[in-house]
CSV table of C-alpha atoms and ligand atoms in Angstrom, one decimal:
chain,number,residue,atom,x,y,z
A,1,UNK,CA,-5.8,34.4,-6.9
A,2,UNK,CA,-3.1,32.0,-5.4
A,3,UNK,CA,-0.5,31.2,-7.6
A,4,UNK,CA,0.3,27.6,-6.5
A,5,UNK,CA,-3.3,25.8,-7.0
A,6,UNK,CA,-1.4,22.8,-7.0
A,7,UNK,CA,-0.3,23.2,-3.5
A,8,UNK,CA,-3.5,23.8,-2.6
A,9,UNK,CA,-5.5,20.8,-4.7
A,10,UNK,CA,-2.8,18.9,-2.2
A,11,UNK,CA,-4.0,20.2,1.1
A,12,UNK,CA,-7.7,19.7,-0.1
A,13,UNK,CA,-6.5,16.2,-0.7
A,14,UNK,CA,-4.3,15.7,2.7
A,15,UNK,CA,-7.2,17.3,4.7
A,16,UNK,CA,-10.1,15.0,3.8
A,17,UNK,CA,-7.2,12.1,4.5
A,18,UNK,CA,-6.8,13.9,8.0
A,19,UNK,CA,-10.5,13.9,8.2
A,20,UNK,CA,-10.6,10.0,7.6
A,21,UNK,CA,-8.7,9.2,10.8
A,22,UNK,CA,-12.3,10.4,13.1
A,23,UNK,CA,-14.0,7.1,12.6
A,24,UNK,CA,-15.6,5.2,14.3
A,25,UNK,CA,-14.4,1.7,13.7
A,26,UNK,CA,-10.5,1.3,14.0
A,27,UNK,CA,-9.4,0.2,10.5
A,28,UNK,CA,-12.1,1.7,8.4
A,29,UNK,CA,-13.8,4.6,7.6
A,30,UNK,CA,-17.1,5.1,9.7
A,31,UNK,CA,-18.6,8.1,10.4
A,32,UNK,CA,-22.6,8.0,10.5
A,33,UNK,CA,-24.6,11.0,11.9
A,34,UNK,CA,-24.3,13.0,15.4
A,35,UNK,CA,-21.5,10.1,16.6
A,36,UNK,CA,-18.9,11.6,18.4
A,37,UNK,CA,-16.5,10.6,16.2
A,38,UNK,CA,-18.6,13.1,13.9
A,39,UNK,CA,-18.2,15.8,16.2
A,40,UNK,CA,-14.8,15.8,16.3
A,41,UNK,CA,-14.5,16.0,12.5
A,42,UNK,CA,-16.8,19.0,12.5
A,43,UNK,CA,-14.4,20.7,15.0
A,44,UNK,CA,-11.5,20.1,12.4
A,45,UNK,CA,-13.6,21.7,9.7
A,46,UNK,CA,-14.4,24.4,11.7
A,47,UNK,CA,-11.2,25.3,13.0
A,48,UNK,CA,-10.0,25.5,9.2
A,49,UNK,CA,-13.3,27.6,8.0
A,50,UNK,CA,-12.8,30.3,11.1
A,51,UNK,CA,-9.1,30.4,9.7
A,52,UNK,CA,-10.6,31.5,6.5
A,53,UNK,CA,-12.1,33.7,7.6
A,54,UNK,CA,-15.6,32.1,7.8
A,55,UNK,CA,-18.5,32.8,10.6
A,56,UNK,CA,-19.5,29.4,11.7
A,57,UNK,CA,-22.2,28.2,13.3
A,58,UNK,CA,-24.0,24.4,13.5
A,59,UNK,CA,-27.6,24.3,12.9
A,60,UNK,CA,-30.2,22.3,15.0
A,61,UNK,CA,-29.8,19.5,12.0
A,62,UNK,CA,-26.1,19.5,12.7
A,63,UNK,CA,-25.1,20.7,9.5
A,64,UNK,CA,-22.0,22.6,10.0
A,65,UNK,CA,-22.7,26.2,7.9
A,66,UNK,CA,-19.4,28.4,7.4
A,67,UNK,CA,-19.9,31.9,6.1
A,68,UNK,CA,-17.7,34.1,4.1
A,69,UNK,CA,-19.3,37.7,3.8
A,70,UNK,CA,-20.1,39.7,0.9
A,71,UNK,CA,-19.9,43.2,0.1
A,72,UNK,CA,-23.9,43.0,-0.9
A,73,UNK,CA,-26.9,40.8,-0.8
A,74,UNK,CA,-27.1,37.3,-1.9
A,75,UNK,CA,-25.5,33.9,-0.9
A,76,UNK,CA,-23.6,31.0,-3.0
A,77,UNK,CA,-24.1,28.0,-1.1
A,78,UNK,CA,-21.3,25.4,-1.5
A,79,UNK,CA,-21.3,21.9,0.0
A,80,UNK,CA,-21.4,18.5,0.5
A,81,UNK,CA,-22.3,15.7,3.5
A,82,UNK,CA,-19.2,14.9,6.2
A,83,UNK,CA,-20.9,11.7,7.1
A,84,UNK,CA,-19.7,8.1,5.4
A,85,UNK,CA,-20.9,4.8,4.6
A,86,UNK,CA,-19.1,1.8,6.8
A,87,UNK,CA,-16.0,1.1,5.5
A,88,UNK,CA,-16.0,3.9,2.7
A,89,UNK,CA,-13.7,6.0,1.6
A,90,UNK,CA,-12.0,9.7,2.0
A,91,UNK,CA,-13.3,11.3,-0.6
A,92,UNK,CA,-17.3,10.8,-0.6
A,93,UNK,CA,-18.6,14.1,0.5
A,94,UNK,CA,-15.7,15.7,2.3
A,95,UNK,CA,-13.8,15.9,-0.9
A,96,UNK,CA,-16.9,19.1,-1.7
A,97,UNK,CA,-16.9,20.7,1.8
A,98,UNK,CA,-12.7,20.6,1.1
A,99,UNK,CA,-12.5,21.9,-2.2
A,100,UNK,CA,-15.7,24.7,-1.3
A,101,UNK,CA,-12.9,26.1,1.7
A,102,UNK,CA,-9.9,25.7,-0.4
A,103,UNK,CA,-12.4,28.2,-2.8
A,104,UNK,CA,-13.1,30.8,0.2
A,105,UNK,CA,-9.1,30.6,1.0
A,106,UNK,CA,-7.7,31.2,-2.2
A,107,UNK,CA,-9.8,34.5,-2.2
A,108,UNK,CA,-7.3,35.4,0.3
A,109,UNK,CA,-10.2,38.0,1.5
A,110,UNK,CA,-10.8,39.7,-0.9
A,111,UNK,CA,-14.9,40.1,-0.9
A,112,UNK,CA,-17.0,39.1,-3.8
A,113,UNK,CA,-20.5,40.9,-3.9
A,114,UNK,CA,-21.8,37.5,-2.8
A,115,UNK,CA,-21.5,35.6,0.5
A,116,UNK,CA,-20.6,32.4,-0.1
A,117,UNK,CA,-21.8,29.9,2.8
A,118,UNK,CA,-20.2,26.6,2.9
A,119,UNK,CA,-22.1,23.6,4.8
A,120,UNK,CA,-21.0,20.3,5.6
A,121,UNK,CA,-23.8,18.4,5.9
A,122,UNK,CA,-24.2,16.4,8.7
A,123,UNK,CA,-25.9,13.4,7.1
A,124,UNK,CA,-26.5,11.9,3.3
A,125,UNK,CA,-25.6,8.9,3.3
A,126,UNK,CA,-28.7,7.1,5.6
A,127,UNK,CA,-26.4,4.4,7.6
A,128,UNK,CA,-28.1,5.8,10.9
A,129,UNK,CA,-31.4,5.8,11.1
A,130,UNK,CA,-31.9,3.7,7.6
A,131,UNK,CA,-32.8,7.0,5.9
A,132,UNK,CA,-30.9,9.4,4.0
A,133,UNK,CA,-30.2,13.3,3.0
A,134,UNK,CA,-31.5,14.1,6.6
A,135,UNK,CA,-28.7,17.0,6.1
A,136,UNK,CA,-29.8,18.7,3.5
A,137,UNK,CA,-33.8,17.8,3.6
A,138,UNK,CA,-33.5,20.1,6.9
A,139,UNK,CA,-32.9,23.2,4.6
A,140,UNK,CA,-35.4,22.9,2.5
A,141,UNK,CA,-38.1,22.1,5.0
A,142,UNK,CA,-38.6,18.4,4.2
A,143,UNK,CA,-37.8,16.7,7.3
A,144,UNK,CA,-40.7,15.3,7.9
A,145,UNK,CA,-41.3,15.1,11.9
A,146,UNK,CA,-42.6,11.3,11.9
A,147,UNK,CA,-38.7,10.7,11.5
A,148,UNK,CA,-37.8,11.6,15.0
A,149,UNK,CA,-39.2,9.0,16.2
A,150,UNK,CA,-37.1,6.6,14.3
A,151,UNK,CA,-34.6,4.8,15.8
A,152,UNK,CA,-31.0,3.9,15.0
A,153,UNK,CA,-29.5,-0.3,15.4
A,154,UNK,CA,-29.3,1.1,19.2
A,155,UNK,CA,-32.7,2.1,19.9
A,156,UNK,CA,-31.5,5.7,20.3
A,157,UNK,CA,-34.3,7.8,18.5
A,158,UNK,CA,-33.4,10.3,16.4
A,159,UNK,CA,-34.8,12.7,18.8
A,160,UNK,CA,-32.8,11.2,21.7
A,161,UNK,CA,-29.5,11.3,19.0
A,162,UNK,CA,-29.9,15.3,18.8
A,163,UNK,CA,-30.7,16.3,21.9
A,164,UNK,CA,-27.8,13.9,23.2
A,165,UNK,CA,-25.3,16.0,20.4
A,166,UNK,CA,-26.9,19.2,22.0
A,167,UNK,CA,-28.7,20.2,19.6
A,168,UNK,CA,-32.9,21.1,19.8
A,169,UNK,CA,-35.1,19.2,17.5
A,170,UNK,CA,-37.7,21.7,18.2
A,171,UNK,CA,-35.9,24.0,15.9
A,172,UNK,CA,-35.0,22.0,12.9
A,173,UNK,CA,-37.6,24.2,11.2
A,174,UNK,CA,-35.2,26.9,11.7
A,175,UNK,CA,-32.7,25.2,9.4
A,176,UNK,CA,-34.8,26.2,6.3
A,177,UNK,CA,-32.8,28.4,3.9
A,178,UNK,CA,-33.1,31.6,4.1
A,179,UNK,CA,-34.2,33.6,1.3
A,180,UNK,CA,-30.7,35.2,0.2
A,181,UNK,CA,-29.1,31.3,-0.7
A,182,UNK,CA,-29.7,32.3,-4.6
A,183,UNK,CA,-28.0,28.8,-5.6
A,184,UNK,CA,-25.9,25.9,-4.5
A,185,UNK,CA,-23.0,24.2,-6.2
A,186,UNK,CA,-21.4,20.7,-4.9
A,187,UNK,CA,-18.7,19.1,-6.1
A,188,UNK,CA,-18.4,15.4,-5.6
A,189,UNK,CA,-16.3,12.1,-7.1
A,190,UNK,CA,-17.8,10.9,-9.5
A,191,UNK,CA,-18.3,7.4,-8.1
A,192,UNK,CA,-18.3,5.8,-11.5
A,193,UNK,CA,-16.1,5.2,-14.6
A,194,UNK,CA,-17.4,7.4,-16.9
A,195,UNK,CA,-15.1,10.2,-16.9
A,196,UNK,CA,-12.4,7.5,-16.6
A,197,UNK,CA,-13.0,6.0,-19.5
A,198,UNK,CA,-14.0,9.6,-21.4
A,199,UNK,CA,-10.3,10.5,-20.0
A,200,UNK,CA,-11.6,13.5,-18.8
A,201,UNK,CA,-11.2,15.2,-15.6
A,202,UNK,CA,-14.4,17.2,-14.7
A,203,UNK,CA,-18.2,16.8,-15.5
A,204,UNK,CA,-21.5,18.8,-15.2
A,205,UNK,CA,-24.1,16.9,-13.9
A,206,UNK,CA,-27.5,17.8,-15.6
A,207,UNK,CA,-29.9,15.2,-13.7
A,208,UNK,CA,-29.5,12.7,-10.5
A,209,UNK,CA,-30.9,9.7,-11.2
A,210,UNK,CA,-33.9,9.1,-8.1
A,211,UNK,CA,-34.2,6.6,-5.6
A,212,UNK,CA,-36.5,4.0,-4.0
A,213,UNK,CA,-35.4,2.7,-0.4
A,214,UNK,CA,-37.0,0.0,1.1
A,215,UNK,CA,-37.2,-2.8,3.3
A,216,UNK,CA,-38.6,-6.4,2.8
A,217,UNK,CA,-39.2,-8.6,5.6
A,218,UNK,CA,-39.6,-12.5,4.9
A,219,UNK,CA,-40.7,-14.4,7.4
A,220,UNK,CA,-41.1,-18.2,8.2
A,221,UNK,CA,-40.8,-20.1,10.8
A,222,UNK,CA,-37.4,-20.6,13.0
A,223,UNK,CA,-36.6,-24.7,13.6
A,224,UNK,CA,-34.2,-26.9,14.5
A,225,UNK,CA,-31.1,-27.0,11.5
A,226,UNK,CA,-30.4,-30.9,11.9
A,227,UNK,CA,-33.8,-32.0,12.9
A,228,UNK,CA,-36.5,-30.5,10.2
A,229,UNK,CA,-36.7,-32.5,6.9
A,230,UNK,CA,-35.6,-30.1,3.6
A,231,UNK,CA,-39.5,-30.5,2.5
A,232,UNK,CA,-40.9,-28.8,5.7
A,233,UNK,CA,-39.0,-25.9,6.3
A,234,UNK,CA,-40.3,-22.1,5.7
A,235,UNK,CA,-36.9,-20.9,5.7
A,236,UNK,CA,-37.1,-17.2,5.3
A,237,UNK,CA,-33.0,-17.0,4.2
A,238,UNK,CA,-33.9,-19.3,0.9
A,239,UNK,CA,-36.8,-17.4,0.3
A,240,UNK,CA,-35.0,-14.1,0.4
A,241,UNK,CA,-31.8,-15.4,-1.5
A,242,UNK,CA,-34.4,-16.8,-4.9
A,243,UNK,CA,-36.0,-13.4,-4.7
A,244,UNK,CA,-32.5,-11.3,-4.4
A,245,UNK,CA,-31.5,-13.4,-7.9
A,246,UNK,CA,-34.7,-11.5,-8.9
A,247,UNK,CA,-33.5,-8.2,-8.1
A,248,UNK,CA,-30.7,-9.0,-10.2
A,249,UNK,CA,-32.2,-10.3,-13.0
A,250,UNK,CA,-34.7,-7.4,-13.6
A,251,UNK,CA,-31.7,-5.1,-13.5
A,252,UNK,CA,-29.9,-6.6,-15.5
A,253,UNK,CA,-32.8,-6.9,-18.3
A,254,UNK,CA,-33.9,-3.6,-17.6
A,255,UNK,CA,-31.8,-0.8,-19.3
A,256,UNK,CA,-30.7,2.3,-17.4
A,257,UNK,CA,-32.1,0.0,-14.1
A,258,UNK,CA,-30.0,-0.5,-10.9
A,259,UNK,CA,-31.1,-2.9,-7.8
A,260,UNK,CA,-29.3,-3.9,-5.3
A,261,UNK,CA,-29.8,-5.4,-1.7
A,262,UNK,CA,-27.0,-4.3,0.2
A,263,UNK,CA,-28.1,-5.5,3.7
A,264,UNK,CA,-29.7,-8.7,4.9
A,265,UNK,CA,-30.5,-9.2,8.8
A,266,UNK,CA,-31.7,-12.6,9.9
A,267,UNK,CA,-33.1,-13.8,12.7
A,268,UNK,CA,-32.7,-15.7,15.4
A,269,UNK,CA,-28.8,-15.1,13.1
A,270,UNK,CA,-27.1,-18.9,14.2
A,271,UNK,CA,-26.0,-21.0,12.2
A,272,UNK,CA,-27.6,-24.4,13.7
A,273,UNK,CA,-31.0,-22.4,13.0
A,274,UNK,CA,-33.3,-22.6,9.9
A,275,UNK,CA,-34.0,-18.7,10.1
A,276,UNK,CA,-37.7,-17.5,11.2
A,277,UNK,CA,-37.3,-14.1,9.4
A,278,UNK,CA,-34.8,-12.0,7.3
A,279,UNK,CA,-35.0,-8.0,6.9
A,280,UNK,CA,-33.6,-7.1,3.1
A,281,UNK,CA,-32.9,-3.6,1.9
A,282,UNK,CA,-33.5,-3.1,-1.6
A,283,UNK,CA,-32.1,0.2,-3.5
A,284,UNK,CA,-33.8,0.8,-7.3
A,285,UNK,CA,-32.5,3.6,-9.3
A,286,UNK,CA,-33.2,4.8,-12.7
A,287,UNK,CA,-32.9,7.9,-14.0
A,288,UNK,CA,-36.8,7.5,-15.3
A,289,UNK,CA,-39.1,7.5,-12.4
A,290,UNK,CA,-42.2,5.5,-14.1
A,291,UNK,CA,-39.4,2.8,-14.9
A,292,UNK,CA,-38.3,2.9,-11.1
A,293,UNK,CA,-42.0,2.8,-10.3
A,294,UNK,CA,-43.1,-0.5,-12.5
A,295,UNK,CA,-39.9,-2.0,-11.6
A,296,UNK,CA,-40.1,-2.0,-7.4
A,297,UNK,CA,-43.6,-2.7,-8.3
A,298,UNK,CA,-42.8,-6.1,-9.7
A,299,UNK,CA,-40.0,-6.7,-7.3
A,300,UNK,CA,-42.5,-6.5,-4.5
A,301,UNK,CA,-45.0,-8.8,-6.3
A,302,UNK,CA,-41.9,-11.4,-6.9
A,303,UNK,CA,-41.8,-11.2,-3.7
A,304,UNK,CA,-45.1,-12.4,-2.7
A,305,UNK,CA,-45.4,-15.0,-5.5
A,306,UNK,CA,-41.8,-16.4,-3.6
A,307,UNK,CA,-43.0,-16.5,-0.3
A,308,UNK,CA,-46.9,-17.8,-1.1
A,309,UNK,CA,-45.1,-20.6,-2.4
A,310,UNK,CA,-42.5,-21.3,0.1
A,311,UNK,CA,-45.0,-20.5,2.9
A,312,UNK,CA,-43.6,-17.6,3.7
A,313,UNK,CA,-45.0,-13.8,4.5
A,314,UNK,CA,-43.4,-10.7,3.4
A,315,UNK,CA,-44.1,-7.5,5.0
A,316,UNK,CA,-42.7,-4.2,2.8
A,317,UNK,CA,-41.5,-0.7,4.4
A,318,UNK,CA,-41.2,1.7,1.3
A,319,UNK,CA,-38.6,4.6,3.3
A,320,UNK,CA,-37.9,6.8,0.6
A,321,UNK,CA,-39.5,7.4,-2.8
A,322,UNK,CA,-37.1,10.3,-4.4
A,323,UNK,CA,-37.9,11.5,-7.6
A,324,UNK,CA,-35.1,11.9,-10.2
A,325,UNK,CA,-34.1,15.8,-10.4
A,326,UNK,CA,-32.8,18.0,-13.0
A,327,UNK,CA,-30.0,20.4,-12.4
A,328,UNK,CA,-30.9,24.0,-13.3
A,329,UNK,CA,-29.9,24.2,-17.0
A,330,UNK,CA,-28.7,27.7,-16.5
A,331,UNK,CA,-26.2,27.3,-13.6
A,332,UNK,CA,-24.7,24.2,-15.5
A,333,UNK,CA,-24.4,26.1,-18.2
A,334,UNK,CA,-22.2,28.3,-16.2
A,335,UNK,CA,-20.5,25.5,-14.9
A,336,UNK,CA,-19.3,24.1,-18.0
A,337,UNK,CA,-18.2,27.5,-19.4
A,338,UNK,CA,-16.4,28.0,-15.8
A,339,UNK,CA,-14.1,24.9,-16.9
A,340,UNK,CA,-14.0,25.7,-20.2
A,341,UNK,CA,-12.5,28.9,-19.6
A,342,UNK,CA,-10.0,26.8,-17.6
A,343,UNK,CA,-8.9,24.6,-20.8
A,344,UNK,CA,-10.6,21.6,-19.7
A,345,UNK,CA,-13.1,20.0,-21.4
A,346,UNK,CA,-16.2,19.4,-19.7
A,347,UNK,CA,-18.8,16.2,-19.7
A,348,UNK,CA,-22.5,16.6,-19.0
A,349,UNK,CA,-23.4,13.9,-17.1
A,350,UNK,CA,-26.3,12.0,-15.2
A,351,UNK,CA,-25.6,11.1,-11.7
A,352,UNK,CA,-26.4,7.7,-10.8
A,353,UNK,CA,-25.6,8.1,-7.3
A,354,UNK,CA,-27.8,10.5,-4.5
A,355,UNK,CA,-26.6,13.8,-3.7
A,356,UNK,CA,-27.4,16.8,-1.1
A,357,UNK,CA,-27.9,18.7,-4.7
A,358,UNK,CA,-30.8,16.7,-5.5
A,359,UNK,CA,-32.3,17.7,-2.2
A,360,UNK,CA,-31.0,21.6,-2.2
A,361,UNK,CA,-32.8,21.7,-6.0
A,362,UNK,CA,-35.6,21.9,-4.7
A,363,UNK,CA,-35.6,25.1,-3.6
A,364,UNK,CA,-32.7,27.0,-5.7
A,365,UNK,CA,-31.0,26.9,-8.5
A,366,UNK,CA,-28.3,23.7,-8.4
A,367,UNK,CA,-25.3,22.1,-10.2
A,368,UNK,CA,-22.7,19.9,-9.4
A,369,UNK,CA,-19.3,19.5,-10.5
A,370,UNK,CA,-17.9,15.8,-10.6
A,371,UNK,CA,-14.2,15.1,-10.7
A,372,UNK,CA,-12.6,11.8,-11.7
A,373,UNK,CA,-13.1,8.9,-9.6
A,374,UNK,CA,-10.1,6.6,-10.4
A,375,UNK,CA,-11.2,3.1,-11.7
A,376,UNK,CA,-14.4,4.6,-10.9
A,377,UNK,CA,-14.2,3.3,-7.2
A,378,UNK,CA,-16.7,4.1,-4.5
A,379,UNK,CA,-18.3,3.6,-1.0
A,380,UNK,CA,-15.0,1.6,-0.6
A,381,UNK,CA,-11.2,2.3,1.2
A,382,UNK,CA,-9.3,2.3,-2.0
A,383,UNK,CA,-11.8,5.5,-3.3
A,384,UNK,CA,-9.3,8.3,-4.5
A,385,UNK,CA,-8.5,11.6,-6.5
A,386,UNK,CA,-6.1,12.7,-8.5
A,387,UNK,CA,-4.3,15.5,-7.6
A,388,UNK,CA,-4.6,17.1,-11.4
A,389,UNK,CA,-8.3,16.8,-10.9
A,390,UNK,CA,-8.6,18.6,-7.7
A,391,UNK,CA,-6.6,21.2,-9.0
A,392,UNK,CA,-9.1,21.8,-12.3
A,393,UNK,CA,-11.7,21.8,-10.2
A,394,UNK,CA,-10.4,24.3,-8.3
A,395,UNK,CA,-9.4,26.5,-11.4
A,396,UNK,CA,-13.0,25.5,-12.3
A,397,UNK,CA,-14.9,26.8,-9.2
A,398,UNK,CA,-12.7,30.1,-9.0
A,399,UNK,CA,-13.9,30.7,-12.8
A,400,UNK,CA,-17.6,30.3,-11.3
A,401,UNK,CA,-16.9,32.5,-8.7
A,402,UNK,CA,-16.0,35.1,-11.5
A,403,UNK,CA,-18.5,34.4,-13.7
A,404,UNK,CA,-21.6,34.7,-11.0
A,405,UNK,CA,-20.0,38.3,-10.2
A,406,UNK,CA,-19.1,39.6,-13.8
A,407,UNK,CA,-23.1,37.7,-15.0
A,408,UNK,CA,-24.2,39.3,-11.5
A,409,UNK,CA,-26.6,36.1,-11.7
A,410,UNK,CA,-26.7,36.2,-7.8
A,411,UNK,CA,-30.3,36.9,-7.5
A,412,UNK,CA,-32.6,34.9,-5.9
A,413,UNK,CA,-35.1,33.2,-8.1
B,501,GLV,C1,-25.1,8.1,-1.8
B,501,GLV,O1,-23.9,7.8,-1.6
B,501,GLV,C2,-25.9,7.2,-2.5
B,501,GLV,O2,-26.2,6.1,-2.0
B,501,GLV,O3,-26.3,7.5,-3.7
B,502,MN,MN1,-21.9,8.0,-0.6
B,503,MN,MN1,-21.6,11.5,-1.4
């Protein structure tokens, strides 16, 4: 084992910097799926994972999968998504596929009795193609085939995306894991202020909250901005804007409930022109799914009851419905004695944000390890790390590594 993990909690930290410079919009971070910005990034990554030691290859899903051989049967998975949001941060997602290869390197290659196979996974956060985790739903066979069809702001099809990155969406079935990945660990920021204000460095996440995605489409009738009295306007923008106070009211009265419309299209889009319709996302977490449930429910029916009165119609496109997921009690367990045995004191945790974890727990045993995220700052430039952090959670994951080969608990399920 290296003796200098803070040197290399540093280079995990200057490589997902370095990583930040392939966007694609000068001046902030952007890096959405199978842009060639993206590619670029992957080539970094895989440069540093054949350096390692790693066999790399790039699935027809574009995940990027690195492989560090064992002496026997079996496979760790490590990983997280090298895609952002627009204007994000660093940290989101590279920060795991970083500190999984600063993992394989400190081995120095020596070989455990376990492979461990690192992925980057090529998209999580749904900026694309307006859906998410299409990464990580690749591996465990969920990619539902209606979705090539979809297309991105562009009118590139998803279909048209991968073949154009070279890859053959005939064989995304291909992608699905192979029976040897016995469980998958991710580490992530936290992307809240929980450990912040705990003071603590690391947590064990025992359950991601789940997801509804949507979009709500109000519309009214475009007409002339100085010409149509106040009274006889169906102007799909005020429509939308009493409903999104809606969204935030019910979220606010509802405990444990997050809402938010984070996107609002209008059209014709000038400003001399009462608008004729408006597309709003709308995001609903809650770590209770029947909650979720009731609470899109009445969202949508606000919705209606707005526009019926405004003379308005609202047309609704549910894109996701993701259950909340529990974290397999066992490998957190090992998880939080991993950073125990480190000296730092672990806090279990519920993950309000999506992960590729949620997805991968559906087929094997998961966990994730969260690090600090500073003033709890996320999906924004400023996101960071701290150095000390990095480097427990690298003490932390070379404890795991120990403890799956002295528990031998690398079987398959
Ligand atoms: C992923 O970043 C999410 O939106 O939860
Ligand atoms: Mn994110
Ligand atoms: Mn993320």
């Amino acid at each position: 084992m290296p003796s200098d993990l803070r040197a290399q909690a540093e280079k995990v930290i200057a490589r997902c910097r370095y990583l930040a410079q392939f966007t694609e919009e000068p001046g902030q971070i952007k890096r959405t799926f199978l842009s060639p910005t993206m590619r670029i990034c992957m080539q970094a990554v895989q440069g540093w994972m054949e350096a390692a030691g790693m066999a790399v290859r790039t699935d027809a899903a574009g995940n990027l999968h690195g492989r560090y051989a064992g002496t026997g049967g079996g496979c760790l998975m490590v990983g997280s998504h090298l895609d952002t949001v627009p204007d994000g941060g660093a940290f989101d997602g590279m920060l795991g596929v970083m500190l999984g290869l600063a993992m394989v390197e400190a081995l120095e290659g020596e070989k455990l009795p376990f492979a461990i196979e690192l992925v980057g996974f090529s998209e999580e956060e749904g900026v694309r193609f307006r859906f998410p985790f299409i990464g990580s739903r690749a591996l465990v066979g969920r990619l539902d085939p209606g979705l090539l069809a979809h297309r991105d702001r562009d009118g590139i099809s998803l279909t048209e995306a991968l073949t154009g990155f070279g890859l053959d969406p005939l064989q995304i079935k291909d992608c699905a894991l192979r029976e040897e990945v016995a469980c998958f660990l991710e580490f992530h920021i936290e992307q809240g202020i929980l450990l912040e204000s705990e003071d603590l460095s690391l947590g064990v996440v025992q359950a991601i909250a789940g997801q509804t995605r949507a979009e709500i489409t109000f519309t009214g009738r475009a007409s002339h901005a100085g010409t149509t009295p106040m009274r006889l306007r169906n102007d799909a923008v005020a429509g939308a804007a009493e409903w999104v106070g809606e969204v935030e009211r019910l979220a606010l009265d509802t405990p444990g409930l997050v809402a938010t419309v984070g996107d609002l299209r209008t059209h014709p889009g000038a400003g001399n022109i009462v608008a004729g319709q408006l597309r709003a996302s709308l995001d609903v977490r809650h770590a209770d799914d029947s909650i979720r449930h009731r609470a899109v429910d009445t969202l949508l029916a606000q919705a209606d009851s707005i526009a019926a009165r405004r003379g308005l119609t609202v047309g609704t496109k549910i894109s996701m419905d993701q259950p909340a997921v529990t974290m397999d009690p066992g490998m957190c367990a090992l998880a939080m004695e991993a950073i125990r045995s480190t000296g730092v004191t672990p806090l279990s945790m519920v993950s309000g944000a999506g992960h590729d974890a949620m997805i991968l727990a559906e087929r094997v045993p998961t966990t994730m390890i969260f690090l600090r995220s500073p003033e709890g700052l996320s999906h924004h430039p400023e996101e960071s790390v701290r150095p000390q952090d990095v480097e427990n959670a690298l003490a932390a994951g070379l404890a795991f590594l120990r403890h799956m080969n002295k528990e031998q608990s690398i079987q398959h399920a």
